[in-house]
Coordinates of C-alpha atoms in Angstrom, one line a residue:
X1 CA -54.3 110.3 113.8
X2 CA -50.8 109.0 113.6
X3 CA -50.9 109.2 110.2
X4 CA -51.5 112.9 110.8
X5 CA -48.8 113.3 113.1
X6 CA -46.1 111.0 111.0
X7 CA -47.0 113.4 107.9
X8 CA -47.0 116.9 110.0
X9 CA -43.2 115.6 111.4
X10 CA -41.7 114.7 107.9
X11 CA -43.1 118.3 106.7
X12 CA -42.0 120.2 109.5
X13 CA -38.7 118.2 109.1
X14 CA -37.9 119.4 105.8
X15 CA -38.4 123.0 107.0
X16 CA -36.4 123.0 109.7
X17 CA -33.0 124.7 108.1
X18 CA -34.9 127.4 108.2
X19 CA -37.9 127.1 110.9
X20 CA -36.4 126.0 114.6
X21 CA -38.3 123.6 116.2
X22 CA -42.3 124.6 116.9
X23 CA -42.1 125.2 120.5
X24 CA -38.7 127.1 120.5
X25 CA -39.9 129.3 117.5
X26 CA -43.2 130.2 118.8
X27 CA -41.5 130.9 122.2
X28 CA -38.8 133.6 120.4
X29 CA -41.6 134.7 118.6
X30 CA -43.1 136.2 121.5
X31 CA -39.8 137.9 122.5
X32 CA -39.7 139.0 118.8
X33 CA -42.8 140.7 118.0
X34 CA -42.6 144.0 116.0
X35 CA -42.7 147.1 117.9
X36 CA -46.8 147.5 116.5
X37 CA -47.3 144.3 118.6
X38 CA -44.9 144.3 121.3
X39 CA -46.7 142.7 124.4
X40 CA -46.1 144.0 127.9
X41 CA -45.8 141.3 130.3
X42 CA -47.5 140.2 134.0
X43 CA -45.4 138.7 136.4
X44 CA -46.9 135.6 135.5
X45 CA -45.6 135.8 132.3
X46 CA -49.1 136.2 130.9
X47 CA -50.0 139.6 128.5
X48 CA -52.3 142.2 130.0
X49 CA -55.9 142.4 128.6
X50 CA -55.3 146.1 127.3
X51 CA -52.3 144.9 125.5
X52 CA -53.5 141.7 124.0
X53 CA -53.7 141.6 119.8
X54 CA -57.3 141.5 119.2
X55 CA -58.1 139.9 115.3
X56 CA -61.0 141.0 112.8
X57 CA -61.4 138.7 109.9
X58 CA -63.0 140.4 107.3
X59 CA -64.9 138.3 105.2
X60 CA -67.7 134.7 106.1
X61 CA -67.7 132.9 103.0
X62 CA -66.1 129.0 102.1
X63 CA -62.4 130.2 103.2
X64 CA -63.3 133.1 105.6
X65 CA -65.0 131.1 107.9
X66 CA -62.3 128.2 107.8
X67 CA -59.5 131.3 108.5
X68 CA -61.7 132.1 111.2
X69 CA -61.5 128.4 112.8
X70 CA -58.1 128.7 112.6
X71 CA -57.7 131.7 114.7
X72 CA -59.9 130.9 116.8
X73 CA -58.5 127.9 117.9
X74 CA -54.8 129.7 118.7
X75 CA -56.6 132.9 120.0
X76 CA -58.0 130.7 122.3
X77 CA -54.3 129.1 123.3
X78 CA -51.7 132.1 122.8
X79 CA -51.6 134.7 125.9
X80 CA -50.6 137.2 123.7
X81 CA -54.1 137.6 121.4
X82 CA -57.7 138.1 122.9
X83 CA -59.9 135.3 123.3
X84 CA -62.7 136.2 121.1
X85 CA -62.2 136.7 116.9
X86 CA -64.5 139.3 114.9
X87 CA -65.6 138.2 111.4
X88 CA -67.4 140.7 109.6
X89 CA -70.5 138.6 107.7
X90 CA -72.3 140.6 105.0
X91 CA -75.7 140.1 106.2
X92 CA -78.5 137.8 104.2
X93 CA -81.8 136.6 104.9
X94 CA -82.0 132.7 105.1
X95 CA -84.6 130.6 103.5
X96 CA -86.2 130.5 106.7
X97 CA -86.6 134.4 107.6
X98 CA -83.2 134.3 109.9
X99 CA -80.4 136.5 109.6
X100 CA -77.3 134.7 108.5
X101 CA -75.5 136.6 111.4
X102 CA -78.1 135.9 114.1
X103 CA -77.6 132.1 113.2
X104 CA -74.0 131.9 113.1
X105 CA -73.8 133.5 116.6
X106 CA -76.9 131.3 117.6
X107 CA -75.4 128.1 116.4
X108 CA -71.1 128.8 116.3
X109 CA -71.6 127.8 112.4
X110 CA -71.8 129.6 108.9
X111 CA -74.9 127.5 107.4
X112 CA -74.6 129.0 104.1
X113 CA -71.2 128.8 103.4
X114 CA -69.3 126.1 105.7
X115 CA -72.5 124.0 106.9
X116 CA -71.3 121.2 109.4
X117 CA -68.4 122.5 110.7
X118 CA -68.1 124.4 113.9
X119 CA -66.1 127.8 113.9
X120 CA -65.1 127.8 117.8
X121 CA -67.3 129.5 120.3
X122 CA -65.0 132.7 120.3
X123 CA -65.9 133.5 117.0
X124 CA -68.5 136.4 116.8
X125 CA -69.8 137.3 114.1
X126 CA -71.0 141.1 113.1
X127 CA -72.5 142.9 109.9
X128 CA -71.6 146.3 110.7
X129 CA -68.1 146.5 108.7
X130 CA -67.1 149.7 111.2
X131 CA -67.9 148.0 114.5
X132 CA -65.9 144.5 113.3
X133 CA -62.6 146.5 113.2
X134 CA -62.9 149.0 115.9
X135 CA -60.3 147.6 118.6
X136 CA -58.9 145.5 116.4
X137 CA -54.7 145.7 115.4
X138 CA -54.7 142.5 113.5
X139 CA -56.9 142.3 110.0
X140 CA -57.3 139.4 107.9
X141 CA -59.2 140.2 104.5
X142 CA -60.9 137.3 102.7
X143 CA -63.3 138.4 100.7
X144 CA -63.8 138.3 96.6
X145 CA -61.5 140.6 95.2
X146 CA -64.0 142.8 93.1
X147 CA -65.4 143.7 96.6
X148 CA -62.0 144.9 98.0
X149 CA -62.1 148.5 96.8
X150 CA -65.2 149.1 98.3
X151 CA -64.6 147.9 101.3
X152 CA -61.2 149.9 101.4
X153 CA -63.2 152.9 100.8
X154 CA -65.6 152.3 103.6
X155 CA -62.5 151.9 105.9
X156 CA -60.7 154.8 104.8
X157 CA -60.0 156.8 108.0
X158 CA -61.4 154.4 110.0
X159 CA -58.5 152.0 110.8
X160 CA -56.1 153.8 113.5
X161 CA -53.0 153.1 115.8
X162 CA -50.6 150.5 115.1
X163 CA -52.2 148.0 112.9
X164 CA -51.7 145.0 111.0
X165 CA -53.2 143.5 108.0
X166 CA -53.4 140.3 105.9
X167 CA -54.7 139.2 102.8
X168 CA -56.3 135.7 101.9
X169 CA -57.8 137.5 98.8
X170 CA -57.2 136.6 95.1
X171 CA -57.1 139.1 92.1
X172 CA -55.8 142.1 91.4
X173 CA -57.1 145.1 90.5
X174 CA -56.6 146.8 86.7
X175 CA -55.9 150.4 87.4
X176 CA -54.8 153.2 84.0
X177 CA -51.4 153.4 85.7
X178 CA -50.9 148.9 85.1
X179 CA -52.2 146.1 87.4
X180 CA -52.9 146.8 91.4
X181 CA -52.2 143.9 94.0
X182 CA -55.0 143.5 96.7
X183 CA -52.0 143.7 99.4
X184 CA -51.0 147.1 97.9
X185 CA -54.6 148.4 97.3
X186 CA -55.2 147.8 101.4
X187 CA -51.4 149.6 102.3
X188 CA -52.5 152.3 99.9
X189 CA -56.0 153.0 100.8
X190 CA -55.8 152.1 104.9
X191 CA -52.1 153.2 105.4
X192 CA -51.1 149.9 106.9
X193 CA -48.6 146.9 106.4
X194 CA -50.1 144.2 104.5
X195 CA -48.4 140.8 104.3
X196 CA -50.9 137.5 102.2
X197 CA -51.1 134.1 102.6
X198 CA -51.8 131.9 99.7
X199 CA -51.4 127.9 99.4
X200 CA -52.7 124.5 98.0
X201 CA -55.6 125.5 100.3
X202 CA -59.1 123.9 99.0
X203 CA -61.1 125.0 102.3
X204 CA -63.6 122.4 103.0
X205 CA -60.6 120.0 103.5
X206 CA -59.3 122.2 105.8
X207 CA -62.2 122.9 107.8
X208 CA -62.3 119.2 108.4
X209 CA -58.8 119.4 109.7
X210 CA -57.1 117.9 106.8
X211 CA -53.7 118.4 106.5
X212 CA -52.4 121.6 104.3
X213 CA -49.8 124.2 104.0
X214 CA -49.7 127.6 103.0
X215 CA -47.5 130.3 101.9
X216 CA -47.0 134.0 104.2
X217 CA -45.2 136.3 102.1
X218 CA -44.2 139.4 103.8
X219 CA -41.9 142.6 102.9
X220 CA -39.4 144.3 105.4
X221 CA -39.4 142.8 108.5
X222 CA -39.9 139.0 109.3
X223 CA -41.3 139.3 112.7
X224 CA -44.7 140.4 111.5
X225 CA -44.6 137.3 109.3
X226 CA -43.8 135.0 112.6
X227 CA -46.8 136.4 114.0
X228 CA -49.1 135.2 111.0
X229 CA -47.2 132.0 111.1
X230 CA -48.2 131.2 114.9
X231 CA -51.3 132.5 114.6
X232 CA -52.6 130.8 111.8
X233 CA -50.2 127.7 112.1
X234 CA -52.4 124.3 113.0
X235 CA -51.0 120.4 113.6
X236 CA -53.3 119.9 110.4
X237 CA -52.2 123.8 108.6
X238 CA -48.7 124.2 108.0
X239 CA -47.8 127.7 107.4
X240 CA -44.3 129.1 105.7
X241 CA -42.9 132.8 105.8
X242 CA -41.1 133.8 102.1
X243 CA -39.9 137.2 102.3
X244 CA -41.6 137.7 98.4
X245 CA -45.0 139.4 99.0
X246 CA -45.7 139.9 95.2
X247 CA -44.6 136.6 94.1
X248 CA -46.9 134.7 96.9
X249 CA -49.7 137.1 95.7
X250 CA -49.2 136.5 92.3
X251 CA -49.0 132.6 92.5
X252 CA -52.6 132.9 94.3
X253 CA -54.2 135.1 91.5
X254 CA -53.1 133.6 88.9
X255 CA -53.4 130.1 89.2
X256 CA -57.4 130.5 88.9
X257 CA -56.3 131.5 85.2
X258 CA -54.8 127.8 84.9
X259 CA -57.9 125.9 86.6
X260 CA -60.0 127.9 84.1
X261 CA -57.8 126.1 81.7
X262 CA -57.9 122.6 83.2
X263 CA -61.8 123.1 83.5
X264 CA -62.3 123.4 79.6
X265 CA -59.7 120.2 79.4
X266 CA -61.9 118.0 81.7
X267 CA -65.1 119.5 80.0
X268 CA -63.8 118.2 76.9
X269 CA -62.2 115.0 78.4
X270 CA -59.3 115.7 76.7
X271 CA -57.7 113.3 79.2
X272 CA -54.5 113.6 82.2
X273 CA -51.8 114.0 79.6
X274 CA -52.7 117.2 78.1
X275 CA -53.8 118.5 81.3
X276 CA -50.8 118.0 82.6
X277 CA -49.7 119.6 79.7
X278 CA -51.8 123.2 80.5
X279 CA -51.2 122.9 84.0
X280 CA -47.1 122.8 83.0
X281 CA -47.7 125.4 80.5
X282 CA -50.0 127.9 82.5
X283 CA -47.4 127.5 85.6
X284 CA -44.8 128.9 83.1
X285 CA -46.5 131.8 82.0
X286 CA -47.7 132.7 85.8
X287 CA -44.1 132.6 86.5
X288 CA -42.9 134.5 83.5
X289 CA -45.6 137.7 84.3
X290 CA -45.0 137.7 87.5
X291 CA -41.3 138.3 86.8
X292 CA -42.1 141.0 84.0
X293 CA -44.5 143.0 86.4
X294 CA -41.9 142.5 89.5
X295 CA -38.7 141.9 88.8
X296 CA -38.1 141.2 92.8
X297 CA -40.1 138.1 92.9
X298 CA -38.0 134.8 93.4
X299 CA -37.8 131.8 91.4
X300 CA -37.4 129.7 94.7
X301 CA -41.3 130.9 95.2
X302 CA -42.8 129.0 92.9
X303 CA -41.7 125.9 94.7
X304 CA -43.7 126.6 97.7
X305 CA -47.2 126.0 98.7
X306 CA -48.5 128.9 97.1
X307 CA -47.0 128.0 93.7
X308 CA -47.1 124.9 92.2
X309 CA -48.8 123.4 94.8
X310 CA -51.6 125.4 94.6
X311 CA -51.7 125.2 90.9
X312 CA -52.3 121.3 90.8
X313 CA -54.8 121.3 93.8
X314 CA -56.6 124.1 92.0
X315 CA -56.5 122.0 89.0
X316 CA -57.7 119.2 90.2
X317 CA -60.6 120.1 92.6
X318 CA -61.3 123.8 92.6
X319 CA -64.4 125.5 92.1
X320 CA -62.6 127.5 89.4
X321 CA -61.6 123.7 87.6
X322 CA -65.3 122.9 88.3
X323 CA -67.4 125.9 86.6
X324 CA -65.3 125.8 83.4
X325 CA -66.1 121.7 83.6
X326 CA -69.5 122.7 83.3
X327 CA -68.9 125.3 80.9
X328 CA -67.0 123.4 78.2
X329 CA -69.6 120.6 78.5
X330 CA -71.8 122.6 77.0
X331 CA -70.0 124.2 74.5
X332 CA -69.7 127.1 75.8
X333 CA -73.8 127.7 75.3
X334 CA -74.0 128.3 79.2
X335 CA -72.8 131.6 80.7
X336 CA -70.3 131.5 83.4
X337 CA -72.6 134.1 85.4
X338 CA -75.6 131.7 84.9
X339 CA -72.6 128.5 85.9
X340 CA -72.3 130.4 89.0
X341 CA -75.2 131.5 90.1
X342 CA -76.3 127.7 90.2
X343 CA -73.3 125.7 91.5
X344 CA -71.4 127.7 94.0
X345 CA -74.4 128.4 96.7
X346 CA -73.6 132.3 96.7
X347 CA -69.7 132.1 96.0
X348 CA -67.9 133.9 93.6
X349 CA -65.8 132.4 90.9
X350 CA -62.4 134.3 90.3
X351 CA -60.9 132.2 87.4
X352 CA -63.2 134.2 85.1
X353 CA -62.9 137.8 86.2
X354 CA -58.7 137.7 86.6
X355 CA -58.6 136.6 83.4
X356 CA -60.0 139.2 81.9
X357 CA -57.9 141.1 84.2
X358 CA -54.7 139.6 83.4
X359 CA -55.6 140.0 79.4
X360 CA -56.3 143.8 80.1
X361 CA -53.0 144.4 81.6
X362 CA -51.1 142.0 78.6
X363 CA -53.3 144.1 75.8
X364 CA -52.0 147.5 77.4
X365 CA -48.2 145.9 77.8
X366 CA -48.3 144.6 74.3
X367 CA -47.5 140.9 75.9
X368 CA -50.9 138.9 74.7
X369 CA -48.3 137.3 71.9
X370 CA -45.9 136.1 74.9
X371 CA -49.0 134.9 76.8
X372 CA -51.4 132.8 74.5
X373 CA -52.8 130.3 76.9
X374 CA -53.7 133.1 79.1
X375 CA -55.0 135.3 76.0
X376 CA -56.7 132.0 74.9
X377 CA -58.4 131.6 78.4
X378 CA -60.2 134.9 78.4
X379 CA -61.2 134.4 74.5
X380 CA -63.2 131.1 75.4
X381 CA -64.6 132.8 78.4
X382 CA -65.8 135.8 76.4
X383 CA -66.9 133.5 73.6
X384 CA -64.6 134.4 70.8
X385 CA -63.2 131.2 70.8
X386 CA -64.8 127.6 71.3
X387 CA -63.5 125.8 74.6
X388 CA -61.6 123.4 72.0
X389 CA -59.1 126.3 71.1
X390 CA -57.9 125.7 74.4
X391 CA -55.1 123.1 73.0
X392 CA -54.7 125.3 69.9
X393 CA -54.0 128.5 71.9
X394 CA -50.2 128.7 69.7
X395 CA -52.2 129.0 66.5
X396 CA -54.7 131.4 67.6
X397 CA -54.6 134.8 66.2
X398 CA -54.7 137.4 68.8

């Protein structure tokens, strides 16, 4: 514990040019909200129950369920937000004949997808998408990113008043017009502010209160990105604002490209110097399309959690890292559908489906030349190349 607590001071030490001091930011923050969340006040100082924030977290697997804890726990402390915390859990039929819902509101603890941990008893969990969000002003998505249009779509219309939203989702989406950010697919379809949060963030350390940071990037204003901060900010979760909303985003998509990379290296047992090698390489070409598609996004960006931070965690222990393992082991004879069916318990692997993503978008740019480990990361995934070609990807043809 004070080995937590030594390591939480030194971190929130080097932010502090920026960041004031926990207790004196969180305090301003309340005087600061944005005019969506403005809080009217008791005498007592505390918020009225009409005017509290009340939070939907949409989305129950591996890292939905951990964002959940962590709201939970500072819903549960901060007058301003209502006590109890909506997740939205597509239902499924356990093993044993009990909805997956029933049991996480029997037992405060997703069995499927975070077994062993407890959520906090204000989490509730519901599978009617509609009834998750009605009330709510706060939104945090965390779901697979294939599922976000769809679930957009069964929302359209549906969210009103002054609301909020947050993404923990990533991918993109490949659209005629060039590449769609999760973030702007939910402002688009929903009519709402979106700001993401992305990090070194493997959640099963997290949900066993290891210590972590992420990244909040937000546009406009930065007191809607305060109010993420406090409320998703943890002794053990150390949460930063950057006012770069495509170049957080982008760090947490593409990155999965990369640990698809440093899978096929481990597969192979290539060894740590040329993975080292990819991982340096693949965080230069994340950086150099993320410029190309927005110009805006900062340098300073990839330096934070979400960039290269969450490119070596991914790297080294991500379930991304771990599927393409298993794929290159066996040359490639294994699909990644068949990978993931039998390894990640009902998850869904990203790694695979943003890179075909990302190679769609460099086709229709004419970039693939300027790109090869990313072009050479959806060849081996389709099968036109052997995971091998993964340290040839300058000499292959594309």
């Amino acid at each position: 514990m004070r080995l937590r607590s030594f390591f939480f001071s030194i971190f929130s030490f080097s932010h502090s040019p920026s960041l004031p001091s926990s207790s004196s930011r969180f305090s301003s923050l309340r005087a600061a909200m944005s005019p969506a969340l403005e809080k009217s006040r008791q005498g007592n100082g505390e918020c009225n129950e009409v005017s509290k924030s009340k939070v939907t977290v949409v989305g129950s697997g591996n890292w939905g369920s951990v964002a959940a804890k962590l709201i939970a726990s500072n819903a549960l402390k901060l007058p301003s937000f209502h006590d109890e915390v909506r997740m939205w859990v597509f239902e499924e039929v356990l093993p044993n004949g009990e909805k997956l819902t029933d049991v996480i509101n029997k037992t405060n603890e997703n069995v499927k997808y975070l077994p062993g941990v407890k959520l906090g008893r204000n989490v509730v969990a519901d599978p009617d998408l509609e009834n998750a969000v009605k009330e709510a002003n706060m939104l945090v998505f965390v779901t697979p990113h294939q599922f976000m249009d769809g679930i957009c779509k069964k929302l359209d219309g549906k969210i009103t008043g002054d609301v909020e939203a947050i993404s923990l989702v990533k991918g993109m989406e490949v659209k005629k017009e060039g590449p769609c950010m999760i973030s702007s697919l939910i402002s688009k379809q929903l009519g709402i502010n979106c700001c993401v949060l992305m990090g070194a963030n493997i959640a099963n350390e997290i949900a066993v209160e290891k210590f972590s940071e992420a990244t909040v990037g937000y546009r406009g204003s930065r007191e809607i990105a305060d109010t993420w901060v406090q409320l998703f900010s943890t002794p053990y979760f150390m949460v930063t604002p950057v006012h770069d909303v495509e170049g957080v985003e982008l760090c947490g998509t593409l990155k999965n490209v990369v640990a698809i990379a440093a899978g096929f290296v481990d597969g192979l047992e290539m060894g740590n110097n040329t993975k080292a090698a990819i991982m340096r390489i693949g965080l230069r070409e994340m950086k150099a399309l993320s410029k190309l598609l927005f110009p805006s996004v900062k340098d300073s960006t990839f330096f934070e959690s979400c960039g290269v931070a969450d490119v070596i965690t991914t790297c080294l222990g991500g379930r991304n890292r771990r599927v393409a393992e298993a794929f290159a082991k066996s040359g490639g004879k294994r699909s990644f559908d068949e990978l993931e069916a039998e390894m990640l318990q009902g998850q869904k692997l990203q790694g695979v489906s943003t890179a075909r993503e990302v190679y769609e978008v460099l086709n229709h740019c004419g970039w693939l030349e300027m790109f090869p480990l990313f072009s050479t990361v959806h060849q081996i995934c389709t099968g036109h190349l052997q995971p091998e070609a993964i340290v040839q990807y300058r000499e292959n043809k594309l």
